[in-house]
CSV table of C-alpha atoms in Angstrom, one decimal:
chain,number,residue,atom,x,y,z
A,1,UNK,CA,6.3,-78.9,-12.7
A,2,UNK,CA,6.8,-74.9,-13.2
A,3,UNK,CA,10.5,-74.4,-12.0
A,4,UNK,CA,14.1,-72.2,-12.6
A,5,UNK,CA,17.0,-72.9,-13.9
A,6,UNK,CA,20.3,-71.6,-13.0
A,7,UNK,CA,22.6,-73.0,-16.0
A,8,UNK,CA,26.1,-73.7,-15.1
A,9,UNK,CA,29.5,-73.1,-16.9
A,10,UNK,CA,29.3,-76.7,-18.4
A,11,UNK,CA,26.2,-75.5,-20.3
A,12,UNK,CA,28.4,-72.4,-21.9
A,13,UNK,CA,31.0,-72.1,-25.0
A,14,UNK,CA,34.2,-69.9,-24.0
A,15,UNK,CA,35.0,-67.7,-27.3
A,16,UNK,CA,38.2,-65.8,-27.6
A,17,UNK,CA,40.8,-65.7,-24.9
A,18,UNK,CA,42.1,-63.0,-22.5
A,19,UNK,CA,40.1,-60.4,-20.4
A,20,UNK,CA,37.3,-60.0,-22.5
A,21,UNK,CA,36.0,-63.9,-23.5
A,22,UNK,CA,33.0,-64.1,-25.3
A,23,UNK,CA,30.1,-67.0,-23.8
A,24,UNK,CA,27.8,-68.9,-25.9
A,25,UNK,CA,25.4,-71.3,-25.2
A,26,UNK,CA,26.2,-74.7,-25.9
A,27,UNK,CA,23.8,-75.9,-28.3
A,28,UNK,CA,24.6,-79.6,-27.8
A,29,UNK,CA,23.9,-79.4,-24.3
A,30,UNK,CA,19.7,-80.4,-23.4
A,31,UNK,CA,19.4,-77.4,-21.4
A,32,UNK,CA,18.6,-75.1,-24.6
A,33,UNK,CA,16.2,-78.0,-25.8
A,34,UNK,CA,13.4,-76.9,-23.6
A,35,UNK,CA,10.5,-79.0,-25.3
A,36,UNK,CA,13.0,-82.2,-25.8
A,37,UNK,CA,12.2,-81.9,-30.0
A,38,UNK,CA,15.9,-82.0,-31.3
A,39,UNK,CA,15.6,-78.4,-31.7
A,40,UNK,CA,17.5,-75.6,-29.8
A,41,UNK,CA,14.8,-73.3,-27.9
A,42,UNK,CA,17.0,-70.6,-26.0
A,43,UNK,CA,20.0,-68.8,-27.0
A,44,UNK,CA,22.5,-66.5,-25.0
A,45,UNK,CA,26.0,-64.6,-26.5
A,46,UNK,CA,27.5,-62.8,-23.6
A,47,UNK,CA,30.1,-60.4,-24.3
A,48,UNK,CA,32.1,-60.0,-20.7
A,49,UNK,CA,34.1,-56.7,-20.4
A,50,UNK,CA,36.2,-57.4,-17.2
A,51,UNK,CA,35.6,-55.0,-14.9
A,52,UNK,CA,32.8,-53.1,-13.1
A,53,UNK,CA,33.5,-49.9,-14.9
A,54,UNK,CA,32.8,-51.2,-18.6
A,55,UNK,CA,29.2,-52.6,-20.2
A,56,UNK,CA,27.9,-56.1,-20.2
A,57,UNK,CA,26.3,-57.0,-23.1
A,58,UNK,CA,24.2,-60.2,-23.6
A,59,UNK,CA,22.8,-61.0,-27.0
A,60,UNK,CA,19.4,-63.4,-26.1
A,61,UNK,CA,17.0,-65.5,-28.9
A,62,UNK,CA,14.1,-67.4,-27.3
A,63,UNK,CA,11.1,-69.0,-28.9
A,64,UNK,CA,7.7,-67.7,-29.1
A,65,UNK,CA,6.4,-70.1,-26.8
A,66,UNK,CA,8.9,-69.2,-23.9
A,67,UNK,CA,7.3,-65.4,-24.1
A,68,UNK,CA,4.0,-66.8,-24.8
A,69,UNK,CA,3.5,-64.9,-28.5
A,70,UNK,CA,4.9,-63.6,-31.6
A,71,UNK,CA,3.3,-60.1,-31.3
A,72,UNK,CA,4.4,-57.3,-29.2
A,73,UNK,CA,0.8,-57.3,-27.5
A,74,UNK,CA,1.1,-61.0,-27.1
A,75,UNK,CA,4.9,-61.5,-26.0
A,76,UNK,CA,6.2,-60.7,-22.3
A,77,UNK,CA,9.9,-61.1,-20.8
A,78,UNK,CA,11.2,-59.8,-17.7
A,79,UNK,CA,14.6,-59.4,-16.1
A,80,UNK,CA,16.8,-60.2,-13.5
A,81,UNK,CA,19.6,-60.4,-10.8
A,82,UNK,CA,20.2,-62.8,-8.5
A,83,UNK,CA,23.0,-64.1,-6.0
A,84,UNK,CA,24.1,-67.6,-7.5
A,85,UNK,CA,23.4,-70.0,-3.9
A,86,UNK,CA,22.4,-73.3,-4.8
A,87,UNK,CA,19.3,-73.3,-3.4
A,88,UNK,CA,16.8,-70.6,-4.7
A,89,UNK,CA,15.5,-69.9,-0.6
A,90,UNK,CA,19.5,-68.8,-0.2
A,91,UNK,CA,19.5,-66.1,-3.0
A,92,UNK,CA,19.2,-62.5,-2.8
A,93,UNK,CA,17.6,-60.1,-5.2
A,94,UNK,CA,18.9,-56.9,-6.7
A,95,UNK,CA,17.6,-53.9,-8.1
A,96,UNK,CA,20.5,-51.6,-8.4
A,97,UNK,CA,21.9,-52.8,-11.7
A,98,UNK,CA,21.5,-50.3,-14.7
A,99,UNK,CA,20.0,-52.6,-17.1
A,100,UNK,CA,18.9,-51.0,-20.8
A,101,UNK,CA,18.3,-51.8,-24.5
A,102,UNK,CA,18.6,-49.2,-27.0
A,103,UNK,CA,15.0,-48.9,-27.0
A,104,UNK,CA,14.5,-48.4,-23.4
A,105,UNK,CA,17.3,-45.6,-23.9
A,106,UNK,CA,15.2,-43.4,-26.1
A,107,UNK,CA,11.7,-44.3,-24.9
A,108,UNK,CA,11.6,-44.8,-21.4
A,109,UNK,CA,10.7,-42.1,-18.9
A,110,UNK,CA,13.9,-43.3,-16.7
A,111,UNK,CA,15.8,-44.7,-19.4
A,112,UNK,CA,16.3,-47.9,-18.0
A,113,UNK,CA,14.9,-51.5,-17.8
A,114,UNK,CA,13.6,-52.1,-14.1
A,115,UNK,CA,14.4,-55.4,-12.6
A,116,UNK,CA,12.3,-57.9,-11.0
A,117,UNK,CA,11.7,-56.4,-6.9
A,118,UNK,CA,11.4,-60.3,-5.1
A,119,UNK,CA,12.2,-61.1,-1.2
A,120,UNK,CA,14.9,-63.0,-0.3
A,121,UNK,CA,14.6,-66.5,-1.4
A,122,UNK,CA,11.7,-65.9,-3.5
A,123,UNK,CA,10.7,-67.7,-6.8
A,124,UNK,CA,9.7,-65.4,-9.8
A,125,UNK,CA,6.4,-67.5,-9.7
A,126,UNK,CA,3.6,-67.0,-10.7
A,127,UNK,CA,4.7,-63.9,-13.3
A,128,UNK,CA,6.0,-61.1,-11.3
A,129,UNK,CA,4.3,-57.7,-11.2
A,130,UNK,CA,7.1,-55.9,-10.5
A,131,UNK,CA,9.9,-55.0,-13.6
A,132,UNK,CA,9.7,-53.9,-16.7
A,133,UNK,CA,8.6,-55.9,-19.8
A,134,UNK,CA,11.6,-55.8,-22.3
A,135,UNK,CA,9.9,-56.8,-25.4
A,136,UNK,CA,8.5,-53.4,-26.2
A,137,UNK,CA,8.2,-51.4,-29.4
A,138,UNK,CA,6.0,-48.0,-30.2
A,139,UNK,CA,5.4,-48.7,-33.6
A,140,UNK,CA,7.7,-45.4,-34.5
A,141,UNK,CA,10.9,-47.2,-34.1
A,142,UNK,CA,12.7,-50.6,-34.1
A,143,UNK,CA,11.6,-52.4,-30.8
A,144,UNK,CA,13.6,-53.6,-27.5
A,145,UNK,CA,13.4,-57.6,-29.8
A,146,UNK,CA,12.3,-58.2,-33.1
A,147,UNK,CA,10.4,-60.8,-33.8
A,148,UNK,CA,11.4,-63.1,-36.8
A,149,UNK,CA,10.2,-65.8,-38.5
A,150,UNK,CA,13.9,-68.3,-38.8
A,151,UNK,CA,15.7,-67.8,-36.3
A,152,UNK,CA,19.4,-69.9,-37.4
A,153,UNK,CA,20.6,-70.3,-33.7
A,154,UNK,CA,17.1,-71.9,-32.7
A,155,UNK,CA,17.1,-74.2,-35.4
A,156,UNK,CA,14.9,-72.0,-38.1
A,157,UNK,CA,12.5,-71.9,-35.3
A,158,UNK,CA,10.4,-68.7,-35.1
A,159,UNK,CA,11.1,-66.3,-32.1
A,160,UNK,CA,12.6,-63.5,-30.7
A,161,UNK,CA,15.9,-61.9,-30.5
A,162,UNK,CA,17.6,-59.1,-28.7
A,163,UNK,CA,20.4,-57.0,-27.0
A,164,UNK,CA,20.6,-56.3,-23.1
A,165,UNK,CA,23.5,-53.8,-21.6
A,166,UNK,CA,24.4,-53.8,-18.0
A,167,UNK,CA,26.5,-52.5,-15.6
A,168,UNK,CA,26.6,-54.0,-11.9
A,169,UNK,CA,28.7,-54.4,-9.0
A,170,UNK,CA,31.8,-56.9,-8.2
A,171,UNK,CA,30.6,-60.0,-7.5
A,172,UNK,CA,28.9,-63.4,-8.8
A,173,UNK,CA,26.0,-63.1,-10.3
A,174,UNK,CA,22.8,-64.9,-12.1
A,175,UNK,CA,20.9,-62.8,-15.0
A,176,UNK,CA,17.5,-64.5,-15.4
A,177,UNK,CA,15.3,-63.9,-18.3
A,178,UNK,CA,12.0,-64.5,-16.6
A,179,UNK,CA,8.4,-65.5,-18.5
A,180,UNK,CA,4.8,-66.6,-18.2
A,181,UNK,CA,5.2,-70.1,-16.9
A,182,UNK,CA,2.0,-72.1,-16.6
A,183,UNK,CA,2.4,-75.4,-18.1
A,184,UNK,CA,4.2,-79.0,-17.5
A,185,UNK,CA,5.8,-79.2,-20.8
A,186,UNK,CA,8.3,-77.1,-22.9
A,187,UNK,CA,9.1,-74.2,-22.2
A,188,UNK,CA,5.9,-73.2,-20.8
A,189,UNK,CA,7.4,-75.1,-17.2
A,190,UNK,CA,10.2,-72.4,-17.2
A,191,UNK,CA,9.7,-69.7,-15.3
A,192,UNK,CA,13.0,-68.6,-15.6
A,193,UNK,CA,16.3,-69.6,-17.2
A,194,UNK,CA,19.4,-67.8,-15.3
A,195,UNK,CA,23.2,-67.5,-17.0
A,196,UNK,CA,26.4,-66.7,-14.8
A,197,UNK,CA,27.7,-63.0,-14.6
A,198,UNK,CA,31.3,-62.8,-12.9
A,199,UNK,CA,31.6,-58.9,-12.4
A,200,UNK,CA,35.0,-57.7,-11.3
């Protein structure tokens, strides 16, 4: 069954205390298992600032089967936000975050990475048309990810890894990494994983 997942806080390691705490994903939770072979599939670092006025950054490794290659012709991931109801027909949308990587900075005609557009209540399923594909690269300079072939965090598995930066609005938030999802197994049944943003 092709769904999303909204991980919760019991799925995340708290780093560092004070206004600025560091989140990990827990790797002994099953969540980050997505194929159920002892190995983890999908990891987040989320550095949170604090405040609306400062930059989010989120540090993300995912297999090559969650973005359905290893080459940058092969490989697709999209972003996005959402409101954190329950249900997924409760949750409203947004595309007024400014969301970048270092590559979309320098070769981007707007600079930015655009967010899934959905309607209210709508499932990023099948692969949505609308957003920007984050795992770019030109072949001048180093790429939105880079693709390597041991990855520690996912076990030595082979995959993906990158940097996102955001800034947002107050308010409660899911960030979904969305991708190709046509399967019933692994990762390949995940259309998108979501982790908890608290902006305030």
């Amino acid at each position: 069954m092709i769904s999303s997942a909204g991980l919760s806080n019991a799925d995340i390691t708290i780093l560092g205390k004070g206004h600025a705490p560091i989140y990990v994903s827990d790797k002994s939770a099953d969540d980050y298992d997505l194929n159920n072979d002892a190995l983890v599939d999908y990891y987040f670092r989320a550095h949170y600032t604090g405040n609306s006025n400062q930059v989010y950054k989120v540090d993300y490794k995912l297999i090559d089967e969650c973005v359905d290659g290893s080459t940058y012709g092969d490989a697709t991931l999209k972003l996005g936000f959402s409101t954190t109801d329950i249900f997924f027909f409760d949750r409203t949308w947004f595309t007024n975050f400014d969301v970048w990587t270092q590559w979309f900075k320098s070769n981007d005609s707007n600079k930015r990475v655009d967010l899934v557009s959905l309607t209210h209540g709508q499932l990023p399923i099948p692969f949505p048309t609308s957003g920007d594909d984050v795992i770019q690269n030109n072949d001048k300079k180093r790429g939105s990810f880079i693709h390597k072939q041991s990855i520690p965090e996912l076990d030595g598995q082979a995959g993906w890894e990158g940097s996102v930066f955001f800034r947002g609005s107050p308010g409660e938030y899911y960030l979904w990494t969305i991708h190709p999802a046509g399967g019933i197994s692994g990762c390949d049944r995940f259309a998108a994983i979501g982790i908890p943003i608290i902006i305030n």
